[in-house]
């Protein structure tokens, strides 16, 4: 369960809260840069949906291949999980590495190389709410608990072949109050 990531994140939470009179406000949450990185890396490895389906609104000529045209109305599947695990985009993709999401690293990549909520006008409308809700929950949990995997958890975690990204064999945790 990444004890070094938990420790660094817990430290960031406590330091940031101390600078904001221990009030978890929107501004306070936005100061937690490492938390944003951890959240982004988690969604890279485990996007909610492993693929997106979109419909071409117009005929689309594939750049560099003029004889290949995606006709208007065609359903197109975007393999989110394949993009997120592409070693050319994310070296050593199996490794959990929040440093992939520093501002410098993010600006060096194309926007469409991280799609856990989709992109463009069809991007998940709950993105901002879900993002903030998860970060608030993570603040509370890491301030009060330490997490570790139990021996029942199969490592590496295997993903079920279903509509959404869920662990095939579950994840069992050991939770200790701090």
JSON list of C-alpha atoms in Angstrom, two decimals:
[
{"chain": "A", "resi": 1, "resn": "UNK", "atom": "CA", "xyz": [0.00, 0.00, 0.00]},
{"chain": "A", "resi": 2, "resn": "UNK", "atom": "CA", "xyz": [2.89, 2.33, -0.70]},
{"chain": "A", "resi": 3, "resn": "UNK", "atom": "CA", "xyz": [3.93, 3.24, 2.88]},
{"chain": "A", "resi": 4, "resn": "UNK", "atom": "CA", "xyz": [6.31, 5.96, 1.64]},
{"chain": "A", "resi": 5, "resn": "UNK", "atom": "CA", "xyz": [3.52, 7.55, -0.42]},
{"chain": "A", "resi": 6, "resn": "UNK", "atom": "CA", "xyz": [1.14, 7.38, 2.56]},
{"chain": "A", "resi": 7, "resn": "UNK", "atom": "CA", "xyz": [3.74, 8.99, 4.84]},
{"chain": "A", "resi": 8, "resn": "UNK", "atom": "CA", "xyz": [4.54, 11.81, 2.40]},
{"chain": "A", "resi": 9, "resn": "UNK", "atom": "CA", "xyz": [0.86, 12.44, 1.74]},
{"chain": "A", "resi": 10, "resn": "UNK", "atom": "CA", "xyz": [0.00, 12.38, 5.45]},
{"chain": "A", "resi": 11, "resn": "UNK", "atom": "CA", "xyz": [2.78, 14.92, 6.07]},
{"chain": "A", "resi": 12, "resn": "UNK", "atom": "CA", "xyz": [1.46, 17.19, 3.28]},
{"chain": "A", "resi": 13, "resn": "UNK", "atom": "CA", "xyz": [-2.07, 16.97, 4.70]},
{"chain": "A", "resi": 14, "resn": "UNK", "atom": "CA", "xyz": [-0.97, 17.84, 8.23]},
{"chain": "A", "resi": 15, "resn": "UNK", "atom": "CA", "xyz": [1.34, 20.68, 7.14]},
{"chain": "A", "resi": 16, "resn": "UNK", "atom": "CA", "xyz": [-1.24, 22.20, 4.80]},
{"chain": "A", "resi": 17, "resn": "UNK", "atom": "CA", "xyz": [-4.02, 21.99, 7.39]},
{"chain": "A", "resi": 18, "resn": "UNK", "atom": "CA", "xyz": [-1.74, 23.64, 9.98]},
{"chain": "A", "resi": 19, "resn": "UNK", "atom": "CA", "xyz": [-1.26, 26.56, 7.57]},
{"chain": "A", "resi": 20, "resn": "UNK", "atom": "CA", "xyz": [-5.06, 26.90, 7.26]},
{"chain": "A", "resi": 21, "resn": "UNK", "atom": "CA", "xyz": [-6.07, 26.82, 10.96]},
{"chain": "A", "resi": 22, "resn": "UNK", "atom": "CA", "xyz": [-6.94, 23.12, 10.57]},
{"chain": "A", "resi": 23, "resn": "UNK", "atom": "CA", "xyz": [-9.86, 24.08, 8.31]},
{"chain": "A", "resi": 24, "resn": "UNK", "atom": "CA", "xyz": [-10.29, 21.84, 5.29]},
{"chain": "A", "resi": 25, "resn": "UNK", "atom": "CA", "xyz": [-11.41, 24.44, 2.76]},
{"chain": "A", "resi": 26, "resn": "UNK", "atom": "CA", "xyz": [-11.41, 24.44, -1.02]},
{"chain": "A", "resi": 27, "resn": "UNK", "atom": "CA", "xyz": [-8.31, 26.67, -0.99]},
{"chain": "A", "resi": 28, "resn": "UNK", "atom": "CA", "xyz": [-6.59, 24.36, 1.48]},
{"chain": "A", "resi": 29, "resn": "UNK", "atom": "CA", "xyz": [-7.33, 21.32, -0.69]},
{"chain": "A", "resi": 30, "resn": "UNK", "atom": "CA", "xyz": [-5.91, 23.04, -3.76]},
{"chain": "A", "resi": 31, "resn": "UNK", "atom": "CA", "xyz": [-2.59, 23.62, -1.95]},
{"chain": "A", "resi": 32, "resn": "UNK", "atom": "CA", "xyz": [-2.05, 19.85, -1.66]},
{"chain": "A", "resi": 33, "resn": "UNK", "atom": "CA", "xyz": [-0.03, 19.27, -4.83]},
{"chain": "A", "resi": 34, "resn": "UNK", "atom": "CA", "xyz": [1.22, 15.80, -3.94]},
{"chain": "A", "resi": 35, "resn": "UNK", "atom": "CA", "xyz": [-2.34, 14.66, -3.21]},
{"chain": "A", "resi": 36, "resn": "UNK", "atom": "CA", "xyz": [-3.34, 15.72, -6.73]},
{"chain": "A", "resi": 37, "resn": "UNK", "atom": "CA", "xyz": [-0.43, 13.68, -8.10]},
{"chain": "A", "resi": 38, "resn": "UNK", "atom": "CA", "xyz": [-1.39, 10.59, -6.05]},
{"chain": "A", "resi": 39, "resn": "UNK", "atom": "CA", "xyz": [-5.01, 10.90, -7.18]},
{"chain": "A", "resi": 40, "resn": "UNK", "atom": "CA", "xyz": [-3.98, 11.27, -10.84]},
{"chain": "A", "resi": 41, "resn": "UNK", "atom": "CA", "xyz": [-1.62, 8.28, -10.69]},
{"chain": "A", "resi": 42, "resn": "UNK", "atom": "CA", "xyz": [-4.28, 6.15, -9.00]},
{"chain": "A", "resi": 43, "resn": "UNK", "atom": "CA", "xyz": [-6.72, 6.95, -11.80]},
{"chain": "A", "resi": 44, "resn": "UNK", "atom": "CA", "xyz": [-4.04, 6.28, -14.40]},
{"chain": "A", "resi": 45, "resn": "UNK", "atom": "CA", "xyz": [-3.53, 2.78, -13.05]},
{"chain": "A", "resi": 46, "resn": "UNK", "atom": "CA", "xyz": [-7.18, 2.15, -12.24]},
{"chain": "A", "resi": 47, "resn": "UNK", "atom": "CA", "xyz": [-9.45, 4.31, -14.41]},
{"chain": "A", "resi": 48, "resn": "UNK", "atom": "CA", "xyz": [-13.13, 3.97, -13.55]},
{"chain": "A", "resi": 49, "resn": "UNK", "atom": "CA", "xyz": [-13.92, 2.82, -17.08]},
{"chain": "A", "resi": 50, "resn": "UNK", "atom": "CA", "xyz": [-11.26, 0.84, -18.99]},
{"chain": "A", "resi": 51, "resn": "UNK", "atom": "CA", "xyz": [-12.56, 2.23, -22.28]},
{"chain": "A", "resi": 52, "resn": "UNK", "atom": "CA", "xyz": [-14.76, 5.02, -23.61]},
{"chain": "A", "resi": 53, "resn": "UNK", "atom": "CA", "xyz": [-17.18, 4.82, -26.52]},
{"chain": "A", "resi": 54, "resn": "UNK", "atom": "CA", "xyz": [-17.79, 7.86, -28.69]},
{"chain": "A", "resi": 55, "resn": "UNK", "atom": "CA", "xyz": [-19.67, 8.43, -31.94]},
{"chain": "A", "resi": 56, "resn": "UNK", "atom": "CA", "xyz": [-18.01, 10.24, -34.84]},
{"chain": "A", "resi": 57, "resn": "UNK", "atom": "CA", "xyz": [-20.04, 13.37, -35.58]},
{"chain": "A", "resi": 58, "resn": "UNK", "atom": "CA", "xyz": [-18.42, 13.92, -38.98]},
{"chain": "A", "resi": 59, "resn": "UNK", "atom": "CA", "xyz": [-16.40, 11.87, -41.44]},
{"chain": "A", "resi": 60, "resn": "UNK", "atom": "CA", "xyz": [-12.83, 11.77, -40.14]},
{"chain": "A", "resi": 61, "resn": "UNK", "atom": "CA", "xyz": [-9.81, 11.21, -42.37]},
{"chain": "A", "resi": 62, "resn": "UNK", "atom": "CA", "xyz": [-6.98, 9.58, -40.42]},
{"chain": "A", "resi": 63, "resn": "UNK", "atom": "CA", "xyz": [-4.00, 11.99, -40.62]},
{"chain": "A", "resi": 64, "resn": "UNK", "atom": "CA", "xyz": [-1.31, 10.63, -42.94]},
{"chain": "A", "resi": 65, "resn": "UNK", "atom": "CA", "xyz": [-3.63, 7.90, -44.26]},
{"chain": "A", "resi": 66, "resn": "UNK", "atom": "CA", "xyz": [-6.14, 9.58, -46.58]},
{"chain": "A", "resi": 67, "resn": "UNK", "atom": "CA", "xyz": [-7.71, 6.30, -47.69]},
{"chain": "A", "resi": 68, "resn": "UNK", "atom": "CA", "xyz": [-8.74, 5.55, -44.08]},
{"chain": "A", "resi": 69, "resn": "UNK", "atom": "CA", "xyz": [-11.94, 7.35, -43.18]},
{"chain": "A", "resi": 70, "resn": "UNK", "atom": "CA", "xyz": [-14.08, 6.92, -40.08]},
{"chain": "A", "resi": 71, "resn": "UNK", "atom": "CA", "xyz": [-17.60, 7.66, -41.35]},
{"chain": "A", "resi": 72, "resn": "UNK", "atom": "CA", "xyz": [-19.92, 9.94, -39.40]},
{"chain": "A", "resi": 73, "resn": "UNK", "atom": "CA", "xyz": [-22.07, 7.94, -37.01]},
{"chain": "A", "resi": 74, "resn": "UNK", "atom": "CA", "xyz": [-19.42, 5.25, -36.42]},
{"chain": "A", "resi": 75, "resn": "UNK", "atom": "CA", "xyz": [-18.96, 4.17, -32.80]},
{"chain": "A", "resi": 76, "resn": "UNK", "atom": "CA", "xyz": [-15.31, 4.47, -31.80]},
{"chain": "A", "resi": 77, "resn": "UNK", "atom": "CA", "xyz": [-13.85, 2.75, -28.74]},
{"chain": "A", "resi": 78, "resn": "UNK", "atom": "CA", "xyz": [-11.05, 4.60, -26.94]},
{"chain": "A", "resi": 79, "resn": "UNK", "atom": "CA", "xyz": [-8.90, 2.11, -24.99]},
{"chain": "A", "resi": 80, "resn": "UNK", "atom": "CA", "xyz": [-8.23, 4.20, -21.87]},
{"chain": "A", "resi": 81, "resn": "UNK", "atom": "CA", "xyz": [-6.43, 1.43, -19.99]},
{"chain": "A", "resi": 82, "resn": "UNK", "atom": "CA", "xyz": [-4.18, 0.71, -23.00]},
{"chain": "A", "resi": 83, "resn": "UNK", "atom": "CA", "xyz": [-3.23, 4.39, -23.23]},
{"chain": "A", "resi": 84, "resn": "UNK", "atom": "CA", "xyz": [-2.59, 4.57, -19.48]},
{"chain": "A", "resi": 85, "resn": "UNK", "atom": "CA", "xyz": [-0.34, 1.49, -19.62]},
{"chain": "A", "resi": 86, "resn": "UNK", "atom": "CA", "xyz": [1.57, 2.48, -22.77]},
{"chain": "A", "resi": 87, "resn": "UNK", "atom": "CA", "xyz": [5.26, 2.36, -21.79]},
{"chain": "A", "resi": 88, "resn": "UNK", "atom": "CA", "xyz": [6.11, 5.04, -24.37]},
{"chain": "A", "resi": 89, "resn": "UNK", "atom": "CA", "xyz": [3.83, 7.46, -22.54]},
{"chain": "A", "resi": 90, "resn": "UNK", "atom": "CA", "xyz": [4.30, 6.17, -18.98]},
{"chain": "A", "resi": 91, "resn": "UNK", "atom": "CA", "xyz": [7.64, 4.34, -18.59]},
{"chain": "A", "resi": 92, "resn": "UNK", "atom": "CA", "xyz": [7.40, 1.31, -16.27]},
{"chain": "A", "resi": 93, "resn": "UNK", "atom": "CA", "xyz": [3.58, 1.57, -16.35]},
{"chain": "A", "resi": 94, "resn": "UNK", "atom": "CA", "xyz": [2.97, -1.13, -13.71]},
{"chain": "A", "resi": 95, "resn": "UNK", "atom": "CA", "xyz": [4.83, 0.95, -11.12]},
{"chain": "A", "resi": 96, "resn": "UNK", "atom": "CA", "xyz": [2.80, 3.35, -8.95]},
{"chain": "A", "resi": 97, "resn": "UNK", "atom": "CA", "xyz": [4.64, 6.67, -9.37]},
{"chain": "A", "resi": 98, "resn": "UNK", "atom": "CA", "xyz": [2.90, 9.95, -8.46]},
{"chain": "A", "resi": 99, "resn": "UNK", "atom": "CA", "xyz": [5.93, 11.84, -9.84]},
{"chain": "A", "resi": 100, "resn": "UNK", "atom": "CA", "xyz": [4.47, 11.20, -13.30]},
{"chain": "A", "resi": 101, "resn": "UNK", "atom": "CA", "xyz": [2.00, 13.97, -12.47]},
{"chain": "A", "resi": 102, "resn": "UNK", "atom": "CA", "xyz": [4.24, 16.86, -11.46]},
{"chain": "A", "resi": 103, "resn": "UNK", "atom": "CA", "xyz": [3.25, 20.01, -13.39]},
{"chain": "A", "resi": 104, "resn": "UNK", "atom": "CA", "xyz": [6.36, 19.61, -15.59]},
{"chain": "A", "resi": 105, "resn": "UNK", "atom": "CA", "xyz": [5.58, 15.99, -16.46]},
{"chain": "A", "resi": 106, "resn": "UNK", "atom": "CA", "xyz": [1.91, 16.74, -17.17]},
{"chain": "A", "resi": 107, "resn": "UNK", "atom": "CA", "xyz": [2.77, 19.64, -19.50]},
{"chain": "A", "resi": 108, "resn": "UNK", "atom": "CA", "xyz": [5.20, 17.39, -21.43]},
{"chain": "A", "resi": 109, "resn": "UNK", "atom": "CA", "xyz": [2.38, 14.97, -22.35]},
{"chain": "A", "resi": 110, "resn": "UNK", "atom": "CA", "xyz": [-0.59, 15.33, -24.65]},
{"chain": "A", "resi": 111, "resn": "UNK", "atom": "CA", "xyz": [-3.85, 16.04, -22.80]},
{"chain": "A", "resi": 112, "resn": "UNK", "atom": "CA", "xyz": [-5.46, 12.92, -24.29]},
{"chain": "A", "resi": 113, "resn": "UNK", "atom": "CA", "xyz": [-2.89, 10.65, -22.65]},
{"chain": "A", "resi": 114, "resn": "UNK", "atom": "CA", "xyz": [-4.77, 10.73, -19.32]},
{"chain": "A", "resi": 115, "resn": "UNK", "atom": "CA", "xyz": [-8.47, 9.98, -19.73]},
{"chain": "A", "resi": 116, "resn": "UNK", "atom": "CA", "xyz": [-10.00, 8.55, -16.53]},
{"chain": "A", "resi": 117, "resn": "UNK", "atom": "CA", "xyz": [-12.94, 10.94, -16.89]},
{"chain": "A", "resi": 118, "resn": "UNK", "atom": "CA", "xyz": [-12.88, 11.26, -20.67]},
{"chain": "A", "resi": 119, "resn": "UNK", "atom": "CA", "xyz": [-12.13, 14.57, -22.38]},
{"chain": "A", "resi": 120, "resn": "UNK", "atom": "CA", "xyz": [-13.75, 17.40, -24.26]},
{"chain": "A", "resi": 121, "resn": "UNK", "atom": "CA", "xyz": [-17.48, 18.19, -24.23]},
{"chain": "A", "resi": 122, "resn": "UNK", "atom": "CA", "xyz": [-18.34, 14.61, -23.19]},
{"chain": "A", "resi": 123, "resn": "UNK", "atom": "CA", "xyz": [-15.99, 14.63, -20.20]},
{"chain": "A", "resi": 124, "resn": "UNK", "atom": "CA", "xyz": [-17.67, 13.30, -17.06]},
{"chain": "A", "resi": 125, "resn": "UNK", "atom": "CA", "xyz": [-19.75, 16.11, -15.59]},
{"chain": "A", "resi": 126, "resn": "UNK", "atom": "CA", "xyz": [-19.00, 14.83, -12.09]},
{"chain": "A", "resi": 127, "resn": "UNK", "atom": "CA", "xyz": [-15.22, 15.14, -12.55]},
{"chain": "A", "resi": 128, "resn": "UNK", "atom": "CA", "xyz": [-14.68, 18.16, -10.28]},
{"chain": "A", "resi": 129, "resn": "UNK", "atom": "CA", "xyz": [-17.11, 16.96, -7.62]},
{"chain": "A", "resi": 130, "resn": "UNK", "atom": "CA", "xyz": [-15.73, 13.40, -7.63]},
{"chain": "A", "resi": 131, "resn": "UNK", "atom": "CA", "xyz": [-12.16, 14.67, -7.58]},
{"chain": "A", "resi": 132, "resn": "UNK", "atom": "CA", "xyz": [-12.81, 16.91, -4.57]},
{"chain": "A", "resi": 133, "resn": "UNK", "atom": "CA", "xyz": [-14.93, 14.34, -2.75]},
{"chain": "A", "resi": 134, "resn": "UNK", "atom": "CA", "xyz": [-12.21, 11.69, -3.01]},
{"chain": "A", "resi": 135, "resn": "UNK", "atom": "CA", "xyz": [-9.51, 14.12, -1.85]},
{"chain": "A", "resi": 136, "resn": "UNK", "atom": "CA", "xyz": [-11.58, 15.19, 1.18]},
{"chain": "A", "resi": 137, "resn": "UNK", "atom": "CA", "xyz": [-12.15, 11.53, 2.10]},
{"chain": "A", "resi": 138, "resn": "UNK", "atom": "CA", "xyz": [-8.46, 10.77, 1.64]},
{"chain": "A", "resi": 139, "resn": "UNK", "atom": "CA", "xyz": [-7.55, 13.66, 3.97]},
{"chain": "A", "resi": 140, "resn": "UNK", "atom": "CA", "xyz": [-9.75, 12.29, 6.71]},
{"chain": "A", "resi": 141, "resn": "UNK", "atom": "CA", "xyz": [-8.63, 8.70, 6.25]},
{"chain": "A", "resi": 142, "resn": "UNK", "atom": "CA", "xyz": [-4.89, 9.41, 6.17]},
{"chain": "A", "resi": 143, "resn": "UNK", "atom": "CA", "xyz": [-5.07, 11.76, 9.14]},
{"chain": "A", "resi": 144, "resn": "UNK", "atom": "CA", "xyz": [-6.62, 9.01, 11.22]},
{"chain": "A", "resi": 145, "resn": "UNK", "atom": "CA", "xyz": [-5.50, 5.66, 9.82]},
{"chain": "A", "resi": 146, "resn": "UNK", "atom": "CA", "xyz": [-2.60, 3.72, 8.36]},
{"chain": "A", "resi": 147, "resn": "UNK", "atom": "CA", "xyz": [-3.37, 1.21, 5.61]},
{"chain": "A", "resi": 148, "resn": "UNK", "atom": "CA", "xyz": [-1.58, -1.99, 4.61]},
{"chain": "A", "resi": 149, "resn": "UNK", "atom": "CA", "xyz": [-2.48, -4.97, 2.47]},
{"chain": "A", "resi": 150, "resn": "UNK", "atom": "CA", "xyz": [-3.58, -8.19, 4.17]},
{"chain": "A", "resi": 151, "resn": "UNK", "atom": "CA", "xyz": [-2.16, -11.52, 3.09]},
{"chain": "A", "resi": 152, "resn": "UNK", "atom": "CA", "xyz": [-5.53, -12.38, 1.46]},
{"chain": "A", "resi": 153, "resn": "UNK", "atom": "CA", "xyz": [-4.98, -9.70, -1.19]},
{"chain": "A", "resi": 154, "resn": "UNK", "atom": "CA", "xyz": [-3.59, -11.16, -4.40]},
{"chain": "A", "resi": 155, "resn": "UNK", "atom": "CA", "xyz": [-0.60, -9.09, -5.56]},
{"chain": "A", "resi": 156, "resn": "UNK", "atom": "CA", "xyz": [-0.36, -7.82, -8.21]},
{"chain": "A", "resi": 157, "resn": "UNK", "atom": "CA", "xyz": [-4.03, -6.89, -8.18]},
{"chain": "A", "resi": 158, "resn": "UNK", "atom": "CA", "xyz": [-5.82, -8.35, -11.18]},
{"chain": "A", "resi": 159, "resn": "UNK", "atom": "CA", "xyz": [-8.61, -6.39, -12.81]},
{"chain": "A", "resi": 160, "resn": "UNK", "atom": "CA", "xyz": [-11.94, -8.08, -13.51]},
{"chain": "A", "resi": 161, "resn": "UNK", "atom": "CA", "xyz": [-13.12, -8.17, -17.12]},
{"chain": "A", "resi": 162, "resn": "UNK", "atom": "CA", "xyz": [-16.24, -6.10, -16.55]},
{"chain": "A", "resi": 163, "resn": "UNK", "atom": "CA", "xyz": [-17.77, -2.78, -17.48]},
{"chain": "A", "resi": 164, "resn": "UNK", "atom": "CA", "xyz": [-15.85, -0.87, -14.81]},
{"chain": "A", "resi": 165, "resn": "UNK", "atom": "CA", "xyz": [-12.40, -1.32, -13.33]},
{"chain": "A", "resi": 166, "resn": "UNK", "atom": "CA", "xyz": [-12.80, -3.49, -10.25]},
{"chain": "A", "resi": 167, "resn": "UNK", "atom": "CA", "xyz": [-10.36, -5.92, -8.62]},
{"chain": "A", "resi": 168, "resn": "UNK", "atom": "CA", "xyz": [-10.96, -9.53, -9.66]},
{"chain": "A", "resi": 169, "resn": "UNK", "atom": "CA", "xyz": [-10.28, -11.00, -6.22]},
{"chain": "A", "resi": 170, "resn": "UNK", "atom": "CA", "xyz": [-11.07, -8.00, -4.02]},
{"chain": "A", "resi": 171, "resn": "UNK", "atom": "CA", "xyz": [-8.63, -5.98, -1.94]},
{"chain": "A", "resi": 172, "resn": "UNK", "atom": "CA", "xyz": [-8.29, -6.79, 1.75]},
{"chain": "A", "resi": 173, "resn": "UNK", "atom": "CA", "xyz": [-6.79, -4.14, 4.01]},
{"chain": "A", "resi": 174, "resn": "UNK", "atom": "CA", "xyz": [-5.33, -3.95, 7.46]},
{"chain": "A", "resi": 175, "resn": "UNK", "atom": "CA", "xyz": [-6.41, -0.61, 8.94]},
{"chain": "A", "resi": 176, "resn": "UNK", "atom": "CA", "xyz": [-4.78, 0.82, 12.06]},
{"chain": "A", "resi": 177, "resn": "UNK", "atom": "CA", "xyz": [-5.88, 3.96, 13.87]},
{"chain": "A", "resi": 178, "resn": "UNK", "atom": "CA", "xyz": [-3.04, 6.47, 14.21]}
]
